[in-house]
């Protein structure tokens, strides 16, 4: 089992920035793919970004328009989501996710991820 804990959310003004963290514990050696999703008010949970433990490409939802950057620190079993140029519509709960499948295929699909954090609230005020 892998446990995920997000942190770094909070209240930020429009145009500001936040960095979210996701700390993994437990069987972290089994984690291959890691991702961020978010659920904004009135909408289904949506894909934000994903990458793999071995590096290579990082994938982003087109709607993030280059404002979000995902990174990872394998030594700390932590990955991050740097968000800049925050907008009102970025308000929501941000979740990190992970799984042990040795492939990055379908990285944007919720169903592939077996481990989820509880989420961290991001509120952007204008």
GROMACS .gro file of C-alpha atoms in nm:
model
  126
    1UNK     CA    1   0.000   0.000   0.000
    2UNK     CA    2   0.099   0.357  -0.065
    3UNK     CA    3  -0.026   0.654   0.129
    4UNK     CA    4  -0.036   0.999  -0.027
    5UNK     CA    5  -0.067   1.328   0.155
    6UNK     CA    6  -0.108   1.658  -0.023
    7UNK     CA    7  -0.012   1.994   0.120
    8UNK     CA    8   0.041   2.350   0.008
    9UNK     CA    9  -0.312   2.451  -0.075
   10UNK     CA   10  -0.468   2.767   0.054
   11UNK     CA   11  -0.610   3.103  -0.039
   12UNK     CA   12  -0.428   3.300  -0.305
   13UNK     CA   13  -0.511   3.608  -0.507
   14UNK     CA   14  -0.568   3.586  -0.879
   15UNK     CA   15  -0.236   3.611  -1.059
   16UNK     CA   16  -0.051   3.463  -0.765
   17UNK     CA   17   0.121   3.130  -0.731
   18UNK     CA   18   0.112   2.821  -0.513
   19UNK     CA   19   0.318   2.506  -0.492
   20UNK     CA   20   0.143   2.187  -0.396
   21UNK     CA   21   0.330   1.889  -0.258
   22UNK     CA   22   0.240   1.523  -0.248
   23UNK     CA   23   0.432   1.310  -0.003
   24UNK     CA   24   0.420   0.935  -0.052
   25UNK     CA   25   0.483   0.676   0.215
   26UNK     CA   26   0.455   0.300   0.246
   27UNK     CA   27   0.549   0.089  -0.055
   28UNK     CA   28   0.692   0.384  -0.244
   29UNK     CA   29   0.928   0.160  -0.436
   30UNK     CA   30   0.625   0.029  -0.621
   31UNK     CA   31   0.513   0.370  -0.747
   32UNK     CA   32   0.572   0.427  -1.116
   33UNK     CA   33   0.323   0.683  -1.241
   34UNK     CA   34   0.225   0.990  -1.043
   35UNK     CA   35  -0.027   1.253  -1.125
   36UNK     CA   36  -0.230   1.551  -1.021
   37UNK     CA   37  -0.603   1.586  -1.069
   38UNK     CA   38  -0.843   1.854  -0.955
   39UNK     CA   39  -1.212   1.896  -0.896
   40UNK     CA   40  -1.349   2.244  -0.943
   41UNK     CA   41  -1.697   2.346  -0.825
   42UNK     CA   42  -1.975   2.189  -1.029
   43UNK     CA   43  -1.742   1.980  -1.241
   44UNK     CA   44  -1.609   1.628  -1.248
   45UNK     CA   45  -1.257   1.559  -1.137
   46UNK     CA   46  -1.016   1.634  -1.420
   47UNK     CA   47  -0.661   1.551  -1.513
   48UNK     CA   48  -0.395   1.815  -1.450
   49UNK     CA   49  -0.051   1.658  -1.497
   50UNK     CA   50   0.133   1.329  -1.484
   51UNK     CA   51   0.483   1.190  -1.501
   52UNK     CA   52   0.670   0.873  -1.420
   53UNK     CA   53   0.926   0.785  -1.159
   54UNK     CA   54   1.187   0.722  -1.425
   55UNK     CA   55   1.153   1.065  -1.578
   56UNK     CA   56   1.097   1.114  -1.945
   57UNK     CA   57   0.799   1.321  -2.039
   58UNK     CA   58   0.560   1.510  -1.819
   59UNK     CA   59   0.210   1.545  -1.953
   60UNK     CA   60  -0.030   1.829  -1.892
   61UNK     CA   61  -0.391   1.899  -1.963
   62UNK     CA   62  -0.418   2.148  -2.246
   63UNK     CA   63  -0.639   2.371  -2.037
   64UNK     CA   64  -0.354   2.448  -1.797
   65UNK     CA   65  -0.202   2.662  -2.074
   66UNK     CA   66   0.153   2.623  -1.950
   67UNK     CA   67   0.080   2.775  -1.609
   68UNK     CA   68   0.137   2.455  -1.415
   69UNK     CA   69   0.461   2.262  -1.378
   70UNK     CA   70   0.491   1.919  -1.225
   71UNK     CA   71   0.817   1.799  -1.077
   72UNK     CA   72   0.931   1.518  -0.854
   73UNK     CA   73   1.198   1.434  -0.600
   74UNK     CA   74   1.235   1.059  -0.595
   75UNK     CA   75   1.471   1.070  -0.298
   76UNK     CA   76   1.199   1.237  -0.091
   77UNK     CA   77   0.916   1.037  -0.246
   78UNK     CA   78   0.747   1.366  -0.313
   79UNK     CA   79   0.610   1.533  -0.620
   80UNK     CA   80   0.503   1.887  -0.671
   81UNK     CA   81   0.270   2.104  -0.871
   82UNK     CA   82   0.389   2.461  -0.920
   83UNK     CA   83   0.101   2.684  -1.023
   84UNK     CA   84   0.148   3.037  -1.147
   85UNK     CA   85  -0.087   3.297  -1.286
   86UNK     CA   86  -0.371   3.156  -1.080
   87UNK     CA   87  -0.723   3.225  -1.199
   88UNK     CA   88  -1.061   3.207  -1.031
   89UNK     CA   89  -1.137   2.891  -1.226
   90UNK     CA   90  -0.841   2.716  -1.066
   91UNK     CA   91  -1.033   2.709  -0.739
   92UNK     CA   92  -1.099   2.354  -0.633
   93UNK     CA   93  -0.964   2.050  -0.457
   94UNK     CA   94  -0.637   1.916  -0.590
   95UNK     CA   95  -0.556   1.549  -0.558
   96UNK     CA   96  -0.239   1.357  -0.614
   97UNK     CA   97  -0.255   1.004  -0.744
   98UNK     CA   98  -0.014   0.719  -0.810
   99UNK     CA   99   0.001   0.364  -0.930
  100UNK     CA  100   0.246   0.084  -0.990
  101UNK     CA  101   0.169   0.004  -1.353
  102UNK     CA  102   0.497   0.017  -1.545
  103UNK     CA  103   0.360   0.233  -1.820
  104UNK     CA  104   0.249   0.591  -1.863
  105UNK     CA  105  -0.029   0.493  -2.101
  106UNK     CA  106  -0.366   0.645  -2.019
  107UNK     CA  107  -0.199   0.883  -1.778
  108UNK     CA  108  -0.497   1.117  -1.796
  109UNK     CA  109  -0.753   0.863  -1.681
  110UNK     CA  110  -0.859   0.848  -1.318
  111UNK     CA  111  -0.930   0.478  -1.332
  112UNK     CA  112  -0.567   0.380  -1.381
  113UNK     CA  113  -0.454   0.524  -1.049
  114UNK     CA  114  -0.488   0.301  -0.746
  115UNK     CA  115  -0.363   0.538  -0.479
  116UNK     CA  116  -0.512   0.876  -0.401
  117UNK     CA  117  -0.456   1.149  -0.148
  118UNK     CA  118  -0.733   1.321   0.042
  119UNK     CA  119  -0.695   1.641  -0.153
  120UNK     CA  120  -0.592   1.995  -0.071
  121UNK     CA  121  -0.814   2.297  -0.121
  122UNK     CA  122  -0.698   2.578  -0.347
  123UNK     CA  123  -0.903   2.895  -0.343
  124UNK     CA  124  -0.826   3.180  -0.579
  125UNK     CA  125  -0.980   3.516  -0.506
  126UNK     CA  126  -1.011   3.799  -0.753
   0.00000   0.00000   0.00000
